[in-house]
Short mmCIF file of C-alpha atoms and ligand atoms in Angstrom, two decimals:
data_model
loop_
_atom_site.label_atom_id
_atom_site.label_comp_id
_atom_site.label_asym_id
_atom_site.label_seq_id
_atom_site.Cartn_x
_atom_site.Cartn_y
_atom_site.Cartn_z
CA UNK A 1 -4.84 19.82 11.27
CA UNK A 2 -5.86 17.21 13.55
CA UNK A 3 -5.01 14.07 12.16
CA UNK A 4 -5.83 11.86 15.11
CA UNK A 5 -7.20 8.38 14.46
CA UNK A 6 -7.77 5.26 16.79
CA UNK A 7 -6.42 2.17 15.90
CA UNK A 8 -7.15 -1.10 18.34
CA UNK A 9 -8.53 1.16 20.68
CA UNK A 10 -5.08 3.37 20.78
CA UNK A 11 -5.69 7.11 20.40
CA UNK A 12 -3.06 7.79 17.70
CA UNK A 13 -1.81 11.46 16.40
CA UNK A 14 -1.87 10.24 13.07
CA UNK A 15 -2.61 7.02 10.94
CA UNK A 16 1.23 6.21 10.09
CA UNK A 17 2.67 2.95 11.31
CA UNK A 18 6.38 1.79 10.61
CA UNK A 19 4.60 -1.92 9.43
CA UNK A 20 6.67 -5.06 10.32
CA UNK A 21 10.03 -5.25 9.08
CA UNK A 22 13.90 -5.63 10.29
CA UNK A 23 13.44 -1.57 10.87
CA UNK A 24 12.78 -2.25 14.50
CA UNK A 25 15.40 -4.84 15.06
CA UNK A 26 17.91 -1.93 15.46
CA UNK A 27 17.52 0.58 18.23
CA UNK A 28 18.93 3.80 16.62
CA UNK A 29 16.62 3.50 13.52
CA UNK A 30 13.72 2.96 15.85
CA UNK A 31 14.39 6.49 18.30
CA UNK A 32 15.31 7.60 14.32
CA UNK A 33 11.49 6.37 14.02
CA UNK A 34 10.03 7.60 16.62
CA UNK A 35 11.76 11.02 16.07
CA UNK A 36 10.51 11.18 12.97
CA UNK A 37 6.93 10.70 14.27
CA UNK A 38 5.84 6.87 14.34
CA UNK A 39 2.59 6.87 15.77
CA UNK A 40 3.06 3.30 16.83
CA UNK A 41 5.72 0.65 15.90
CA UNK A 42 5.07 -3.22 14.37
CA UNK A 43 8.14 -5.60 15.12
CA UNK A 44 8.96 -8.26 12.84
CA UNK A 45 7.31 -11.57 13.03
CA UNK A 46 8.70 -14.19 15.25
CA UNK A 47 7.93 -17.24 13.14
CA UNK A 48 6.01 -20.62 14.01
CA UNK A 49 9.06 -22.31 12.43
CA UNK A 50 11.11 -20.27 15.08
CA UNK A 51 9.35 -21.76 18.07
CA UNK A 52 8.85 -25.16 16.77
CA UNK A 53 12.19 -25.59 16.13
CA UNK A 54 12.85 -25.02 19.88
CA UNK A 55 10.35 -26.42 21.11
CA UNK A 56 11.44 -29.68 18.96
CA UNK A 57 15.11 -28.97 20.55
CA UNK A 58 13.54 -29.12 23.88
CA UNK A 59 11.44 -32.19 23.19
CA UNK A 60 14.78 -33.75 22.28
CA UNK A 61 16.86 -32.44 25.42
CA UNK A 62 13.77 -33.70 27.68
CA UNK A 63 12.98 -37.25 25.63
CA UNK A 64 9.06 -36.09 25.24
CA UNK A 65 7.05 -36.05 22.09
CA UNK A 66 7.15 -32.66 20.66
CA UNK A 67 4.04 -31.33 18.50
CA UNK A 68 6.00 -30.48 15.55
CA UNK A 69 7.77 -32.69 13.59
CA UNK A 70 11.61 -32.70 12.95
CA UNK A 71 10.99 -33.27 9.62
CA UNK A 72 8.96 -30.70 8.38
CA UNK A 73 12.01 -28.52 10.03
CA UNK A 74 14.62 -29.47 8.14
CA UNK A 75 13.55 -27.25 4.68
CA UNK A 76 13.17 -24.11 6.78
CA UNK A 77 16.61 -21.56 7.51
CA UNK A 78 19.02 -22.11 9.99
CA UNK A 79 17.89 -20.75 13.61
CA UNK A 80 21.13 -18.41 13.05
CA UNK A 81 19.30 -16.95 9.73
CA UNK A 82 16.92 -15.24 11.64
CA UNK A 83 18.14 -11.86 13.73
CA UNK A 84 16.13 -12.64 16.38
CA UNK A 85 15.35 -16.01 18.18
CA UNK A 86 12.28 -16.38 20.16
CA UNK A 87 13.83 -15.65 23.78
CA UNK A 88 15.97 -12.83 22.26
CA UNK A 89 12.23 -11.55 20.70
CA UNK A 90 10.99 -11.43 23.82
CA UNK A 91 14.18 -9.20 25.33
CA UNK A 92 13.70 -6.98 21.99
CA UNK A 93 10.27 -5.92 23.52
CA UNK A 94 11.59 -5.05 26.86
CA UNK A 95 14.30 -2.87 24.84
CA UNK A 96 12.01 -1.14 22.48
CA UNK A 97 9.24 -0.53 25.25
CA UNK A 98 12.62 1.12 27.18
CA UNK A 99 13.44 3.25 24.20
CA UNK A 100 10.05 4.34 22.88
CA UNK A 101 6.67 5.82 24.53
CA UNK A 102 4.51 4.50 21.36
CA UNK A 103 2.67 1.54 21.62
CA UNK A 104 4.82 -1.67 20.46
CA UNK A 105 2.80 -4.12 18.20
CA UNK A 106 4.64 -7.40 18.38
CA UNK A 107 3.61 -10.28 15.95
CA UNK A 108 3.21 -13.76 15.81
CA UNK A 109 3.61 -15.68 12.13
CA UNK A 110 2.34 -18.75 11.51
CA UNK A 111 -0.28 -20.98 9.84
CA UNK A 112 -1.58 -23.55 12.15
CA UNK A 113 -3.37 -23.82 15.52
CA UNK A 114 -0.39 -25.38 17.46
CA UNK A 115 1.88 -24.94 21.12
CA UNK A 116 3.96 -22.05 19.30
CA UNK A 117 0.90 -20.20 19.82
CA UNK A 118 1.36 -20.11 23.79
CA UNK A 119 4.00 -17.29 22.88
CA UNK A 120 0.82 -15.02 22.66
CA UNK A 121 1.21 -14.96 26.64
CA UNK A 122 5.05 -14.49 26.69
CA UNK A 123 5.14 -11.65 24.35
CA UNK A 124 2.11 -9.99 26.38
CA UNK A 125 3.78 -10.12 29.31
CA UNK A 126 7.31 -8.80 27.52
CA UNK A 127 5.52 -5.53 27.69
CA UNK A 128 3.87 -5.65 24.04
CA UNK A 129 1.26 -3.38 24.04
CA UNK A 130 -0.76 -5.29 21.33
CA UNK A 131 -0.02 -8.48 18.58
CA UNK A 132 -0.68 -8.82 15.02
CA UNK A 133 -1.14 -12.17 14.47
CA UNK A 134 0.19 -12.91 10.70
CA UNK A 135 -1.47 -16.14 9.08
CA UNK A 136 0.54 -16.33 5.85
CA UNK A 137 -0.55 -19.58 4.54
CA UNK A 138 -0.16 -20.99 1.03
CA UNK A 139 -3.04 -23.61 0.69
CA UNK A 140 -1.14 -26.58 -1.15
CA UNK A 141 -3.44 -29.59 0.19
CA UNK A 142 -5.98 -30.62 -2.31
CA UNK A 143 -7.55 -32.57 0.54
CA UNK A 144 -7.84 -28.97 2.88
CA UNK A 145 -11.15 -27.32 1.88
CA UNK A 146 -11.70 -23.28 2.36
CA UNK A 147 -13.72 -23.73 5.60
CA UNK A 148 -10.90 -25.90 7.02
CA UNK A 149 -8.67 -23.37 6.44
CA UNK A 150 -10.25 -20.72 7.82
CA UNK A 151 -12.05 -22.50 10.53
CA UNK A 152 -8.36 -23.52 11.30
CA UNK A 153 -7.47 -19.44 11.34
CA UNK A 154 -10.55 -18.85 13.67
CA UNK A 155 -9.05 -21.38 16.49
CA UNK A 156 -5.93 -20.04 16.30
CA UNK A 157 -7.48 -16.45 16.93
CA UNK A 158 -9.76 -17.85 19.94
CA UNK A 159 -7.22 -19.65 21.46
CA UNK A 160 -4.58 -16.37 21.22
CA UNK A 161 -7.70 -13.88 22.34
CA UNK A 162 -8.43 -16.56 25.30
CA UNK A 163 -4.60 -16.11 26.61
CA UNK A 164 -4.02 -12.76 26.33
CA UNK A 165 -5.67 -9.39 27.85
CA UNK A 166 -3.99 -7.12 24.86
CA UNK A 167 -5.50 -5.99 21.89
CA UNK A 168 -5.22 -8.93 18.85
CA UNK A 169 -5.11 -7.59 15.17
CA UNK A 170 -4.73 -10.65 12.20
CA UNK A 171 -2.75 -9.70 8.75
CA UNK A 172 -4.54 -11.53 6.15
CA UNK A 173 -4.01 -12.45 2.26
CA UNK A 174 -6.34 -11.33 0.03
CA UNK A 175 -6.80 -15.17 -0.77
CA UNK A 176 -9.97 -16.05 0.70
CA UNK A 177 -13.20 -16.85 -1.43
CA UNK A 178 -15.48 -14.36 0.33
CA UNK A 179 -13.37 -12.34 2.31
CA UNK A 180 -16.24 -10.20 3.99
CA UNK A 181 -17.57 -13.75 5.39
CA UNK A 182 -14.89 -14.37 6.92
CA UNK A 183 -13.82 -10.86 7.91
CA UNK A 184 -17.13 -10.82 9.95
CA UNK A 185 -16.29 -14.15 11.51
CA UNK A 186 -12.59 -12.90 13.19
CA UNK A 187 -14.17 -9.83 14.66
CA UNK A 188 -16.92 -11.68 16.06
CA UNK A 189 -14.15 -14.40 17.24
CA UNK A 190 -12.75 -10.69 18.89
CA UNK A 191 -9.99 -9.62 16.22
CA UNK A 192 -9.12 -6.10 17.12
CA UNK A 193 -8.02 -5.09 14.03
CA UNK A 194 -7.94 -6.84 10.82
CA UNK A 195 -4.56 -5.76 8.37
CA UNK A 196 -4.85 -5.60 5.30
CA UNK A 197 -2.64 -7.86 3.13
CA UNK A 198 -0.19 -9.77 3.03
CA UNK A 199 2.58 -9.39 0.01
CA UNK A 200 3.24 -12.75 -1.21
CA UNK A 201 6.79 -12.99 -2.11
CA UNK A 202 6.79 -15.17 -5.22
CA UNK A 203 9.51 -17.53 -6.19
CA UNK A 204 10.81 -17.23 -10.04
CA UNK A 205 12.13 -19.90 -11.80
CA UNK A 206 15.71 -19.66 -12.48
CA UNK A 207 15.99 -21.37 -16.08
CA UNK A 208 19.35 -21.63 -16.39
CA UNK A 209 20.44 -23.32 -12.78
CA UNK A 210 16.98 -24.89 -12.65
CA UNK A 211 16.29 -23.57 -9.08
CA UNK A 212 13.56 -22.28 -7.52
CA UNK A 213 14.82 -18.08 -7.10
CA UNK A 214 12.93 -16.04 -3.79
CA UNK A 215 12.77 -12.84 -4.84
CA UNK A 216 12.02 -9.87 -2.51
CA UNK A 217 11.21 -6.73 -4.32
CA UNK A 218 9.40 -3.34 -2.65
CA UNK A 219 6.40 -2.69 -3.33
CA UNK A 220 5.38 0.41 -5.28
CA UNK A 221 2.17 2.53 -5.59
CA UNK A 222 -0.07 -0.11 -8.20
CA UNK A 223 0.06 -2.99 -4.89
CA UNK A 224 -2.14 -0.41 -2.93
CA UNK A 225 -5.14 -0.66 -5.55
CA UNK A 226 -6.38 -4.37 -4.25
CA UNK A 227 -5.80 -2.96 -0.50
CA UNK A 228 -8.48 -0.14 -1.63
CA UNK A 229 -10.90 -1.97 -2.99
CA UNK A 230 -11.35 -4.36 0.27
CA UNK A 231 -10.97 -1.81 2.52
CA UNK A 232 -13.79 0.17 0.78
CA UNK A 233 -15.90 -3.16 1.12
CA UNK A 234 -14.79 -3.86 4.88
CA UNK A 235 -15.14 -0.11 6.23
CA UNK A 236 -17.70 0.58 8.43
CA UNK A 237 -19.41 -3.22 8.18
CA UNK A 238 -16.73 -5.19 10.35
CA UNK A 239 -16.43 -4.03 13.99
CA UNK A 240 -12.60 -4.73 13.71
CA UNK A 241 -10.24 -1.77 13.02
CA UNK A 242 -8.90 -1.44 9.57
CA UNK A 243 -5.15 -1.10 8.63
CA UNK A 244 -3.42 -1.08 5.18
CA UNK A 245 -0.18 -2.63 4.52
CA UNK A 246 1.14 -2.37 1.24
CA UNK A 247 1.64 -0.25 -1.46
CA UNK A 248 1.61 3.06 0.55
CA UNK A 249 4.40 5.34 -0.65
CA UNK A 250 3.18 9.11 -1.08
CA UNK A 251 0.54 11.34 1.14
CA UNK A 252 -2.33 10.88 -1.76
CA UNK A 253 -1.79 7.04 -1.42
CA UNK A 254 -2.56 7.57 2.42
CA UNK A 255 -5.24 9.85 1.26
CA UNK A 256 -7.08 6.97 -1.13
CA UNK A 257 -6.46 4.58 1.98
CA UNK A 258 -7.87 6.56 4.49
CA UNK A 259 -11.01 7.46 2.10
CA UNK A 260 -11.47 3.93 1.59
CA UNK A 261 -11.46 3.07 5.24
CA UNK A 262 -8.17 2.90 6.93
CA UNK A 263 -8.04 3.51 10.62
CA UNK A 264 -3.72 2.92 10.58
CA UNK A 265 -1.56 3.07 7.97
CA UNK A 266 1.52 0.99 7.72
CA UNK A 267 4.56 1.95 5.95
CA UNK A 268 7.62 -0.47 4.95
CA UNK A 269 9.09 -0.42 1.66
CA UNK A 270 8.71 3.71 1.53
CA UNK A 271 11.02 3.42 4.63
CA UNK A 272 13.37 0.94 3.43
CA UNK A 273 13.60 3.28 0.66
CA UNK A 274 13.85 6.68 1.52
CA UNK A 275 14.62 6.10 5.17
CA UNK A 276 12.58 6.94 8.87
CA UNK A 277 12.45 11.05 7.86
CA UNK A 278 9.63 9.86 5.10
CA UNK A 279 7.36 9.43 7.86
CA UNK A 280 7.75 12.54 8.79
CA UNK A 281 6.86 13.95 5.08
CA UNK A 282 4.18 11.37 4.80
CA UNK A 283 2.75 13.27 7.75
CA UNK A 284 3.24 16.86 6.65
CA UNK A 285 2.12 16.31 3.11
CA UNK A 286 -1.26 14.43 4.24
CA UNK A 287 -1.57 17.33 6.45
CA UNK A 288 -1.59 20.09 3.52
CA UNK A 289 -3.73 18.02 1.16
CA UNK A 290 -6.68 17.91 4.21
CA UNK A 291 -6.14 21.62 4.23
CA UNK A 292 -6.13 22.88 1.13
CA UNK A 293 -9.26 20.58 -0.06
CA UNK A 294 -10.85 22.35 3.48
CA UNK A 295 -11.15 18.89 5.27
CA UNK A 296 -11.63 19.88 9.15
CA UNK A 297 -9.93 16.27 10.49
CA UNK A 298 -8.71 13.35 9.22
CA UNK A 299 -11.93 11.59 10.88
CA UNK A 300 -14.20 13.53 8.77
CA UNK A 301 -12.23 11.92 5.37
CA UNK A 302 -12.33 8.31 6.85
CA UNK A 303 -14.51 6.06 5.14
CA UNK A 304 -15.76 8.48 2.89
CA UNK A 305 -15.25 6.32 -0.33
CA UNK A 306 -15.97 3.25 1.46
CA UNK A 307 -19.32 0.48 -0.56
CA UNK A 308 -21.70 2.53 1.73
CA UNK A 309 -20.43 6.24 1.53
CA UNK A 310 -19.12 6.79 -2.26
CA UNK A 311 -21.23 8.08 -5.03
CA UNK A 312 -20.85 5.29 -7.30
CA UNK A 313 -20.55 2.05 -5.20
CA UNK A 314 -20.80 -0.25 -8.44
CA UNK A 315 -17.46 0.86 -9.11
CA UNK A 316 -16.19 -1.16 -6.25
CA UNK A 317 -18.13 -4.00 -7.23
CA UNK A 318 -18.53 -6.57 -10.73
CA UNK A 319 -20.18 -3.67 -12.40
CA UNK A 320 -16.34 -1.86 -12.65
CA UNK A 321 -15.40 -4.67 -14.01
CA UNK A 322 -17.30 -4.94 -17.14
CA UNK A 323 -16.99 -1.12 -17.05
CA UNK A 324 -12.97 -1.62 -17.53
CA UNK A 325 -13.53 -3.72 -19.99
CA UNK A 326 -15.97 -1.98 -22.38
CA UNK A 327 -13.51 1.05 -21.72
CA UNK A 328 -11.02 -0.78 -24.05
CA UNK A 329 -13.33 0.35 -27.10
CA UNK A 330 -13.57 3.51 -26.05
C1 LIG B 401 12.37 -6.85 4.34
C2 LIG B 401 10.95 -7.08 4.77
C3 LIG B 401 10.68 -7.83 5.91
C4 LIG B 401 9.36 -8.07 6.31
N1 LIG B 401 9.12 -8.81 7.44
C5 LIG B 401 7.83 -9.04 7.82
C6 LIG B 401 7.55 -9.80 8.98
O1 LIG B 401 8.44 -10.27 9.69
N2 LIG B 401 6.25 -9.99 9.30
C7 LIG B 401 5.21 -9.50 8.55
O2 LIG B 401 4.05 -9.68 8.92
N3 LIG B 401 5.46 -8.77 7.45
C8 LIG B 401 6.73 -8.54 7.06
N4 LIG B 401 6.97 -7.81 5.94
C9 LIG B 401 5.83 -7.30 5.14
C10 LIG B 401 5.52 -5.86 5.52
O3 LIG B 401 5.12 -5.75 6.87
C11 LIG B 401 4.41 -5.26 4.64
O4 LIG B 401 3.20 -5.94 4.89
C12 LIG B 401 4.71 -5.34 3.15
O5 LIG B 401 6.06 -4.99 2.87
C13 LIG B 401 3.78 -4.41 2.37
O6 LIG B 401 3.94 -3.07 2.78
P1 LIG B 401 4.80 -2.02 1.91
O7 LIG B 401 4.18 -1.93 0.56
O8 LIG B 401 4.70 -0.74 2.70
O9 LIG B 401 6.18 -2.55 1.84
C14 LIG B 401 8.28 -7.55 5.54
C15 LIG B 401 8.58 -6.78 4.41
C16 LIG B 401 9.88 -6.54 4.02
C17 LIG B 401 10.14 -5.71 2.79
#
């Protein structure tokens, strides 16, 4: 079955994607990966908070002002929290690109449009073969309206796409008030590929020590629904290339994703649960299904239950809404 799909402009086998996680950061899980049949690999973020924090060092050791401020630093981890600091980020790429043929997607973390963003040209010429550029923001200014936001997302974009020759892809939150909008806007702006979302990790409240509690929990099946709506919307309308993230855990959720739209699927908390061989069973499984429902490719299936293609397109749209509803009374 010929499950080959491009994904920023890489010819890939098949749509599976280790997504980013601490699953690259060691070298036998990634040949483990690769073995198992990775069609590409996403490295863990190296965070704005990483790089400011040196660069705010450095400002320090050299007595000029620094564009961050030392304050805003001193909530974040310790530099010792985080596996990977940005210089050793940079060696990790030269090590994976030794260790792997598969293209290496590095990515960059970080909300505003600032000097940390200049690692766009140090992690190109690392030897990543492309960037996802994560803008995890939590909009907590009452004084920062929507279009500042994202006209702040759409700098940050140009100014990475302006330093760097390798393909650009941006992870998003579902957060936006019309997504398509501004979907449209980062592929004109030259986004690659557009990912789609961002899990928000959401801190309980711990009642008894009256603390704020992160909590990181996998994801299971249910998370992918949101993904397939948007990527039913996007597909086909956005020149951009689509990937899913979240909530992909069997072959029929890869199925719904790729019917929906999705060029690449990535894969985390199925691999943090089951380990790098799932990959390999993702694969085989989404291989059978094409065959015995007599699909010739994975290409033909793509986008087949996107707005434009499906049968019912309401039911992407307000109308499934007050269909959901009314189904309560039978
Ligand atoms: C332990 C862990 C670490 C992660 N680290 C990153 C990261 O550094 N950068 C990033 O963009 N996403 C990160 N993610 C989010 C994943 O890439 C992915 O988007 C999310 O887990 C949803 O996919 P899933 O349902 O397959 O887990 C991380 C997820 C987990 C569970």
């Amino acid at each position: 079955m010929d499950l080959s799909t491009t994904y920023l402009g890489f010819r890939l086998p098949h749509p599976f994607v280790p997504g980013a996680s601490p699953l690259v950061d060691d070298l036998d899980t990634v040949r483990q990966l690769e073995d198992a049949g990775a069609a590409a690999l996403v490295m863990h973020s190296l965070f704005e908070e990483q790089i400011a924090r040196e660069q705010v060092a450095a400002a320090r050791y050299l007595d000029v002002p620094s564009e961050s401020s030392p304050e805003s630093l001193t909530y974040l981890p310790d530099p010792e929290s985080f596996v990977l600091g940005p210089e050793e980020y940079l060696e990790h790429i030269h090590k994976l690109k030794a260790v792997v043929s598969i293209p290496v997607i590095a990515s960059l973390n970080g909300s505003t449009d600032g000097g940390w963003l200049d690692y766009a040209r140090l992690i190109e010429s690392a030897g990543a073969d492309a960037l996802e550029l994560n803008v995890y923001a939590l909009a907590t200014d009452f004084d920062a309206s929507s279009e500042m936001i994202e006209r702040r997302t759409l700098h940050m974009l140009t100014a990475v796409k302006n330093s760097i020759g390798i393909p650009v892809a941006v992870k998003l939150s579902p957060f936006y008030t019309s997504l398509p909008y501004f979907a449209r806007r980062l592929a004109e702006r030259g986004a690659d590929g557009l990912v789609l979302f961002n899990r928000f990790y959401q801190p309980d409240i711990d009642v008894e020590d009256l603390e704020v509690a992160p909590t990181l929990r996998l994801s299971d099946s249910a998370e992918l629904l949101l993904r397939l709506r948007w990527l039913a919307i996007l597909s086909g309308r956005v020149t951009a290339s689509l990937a899913v993230t979240g909530g992909v855990h069997t072959s029929l959720d890869a199925v719904k994703a790729i019917m929906a739209g999705a060029d690449a699927i990535q894969v985390v908390s199925a691999l943090l649960r089951h380990g790098p061989e799932h990959l390999a069973t993702l694969r085989r499984d989404l291989a059978l299904w094409l065959e015995e429902h007599e699909y010739d490719s994975l290409e033909q299936m793509k986008g087949s239950m996107n707005l434009e293609r499906c049968p019912n397109p309401a039911a992407h749209e307000r109308a499934n809404y007050m269909t959901i509803l009314q189904s309560w009374w039978g």
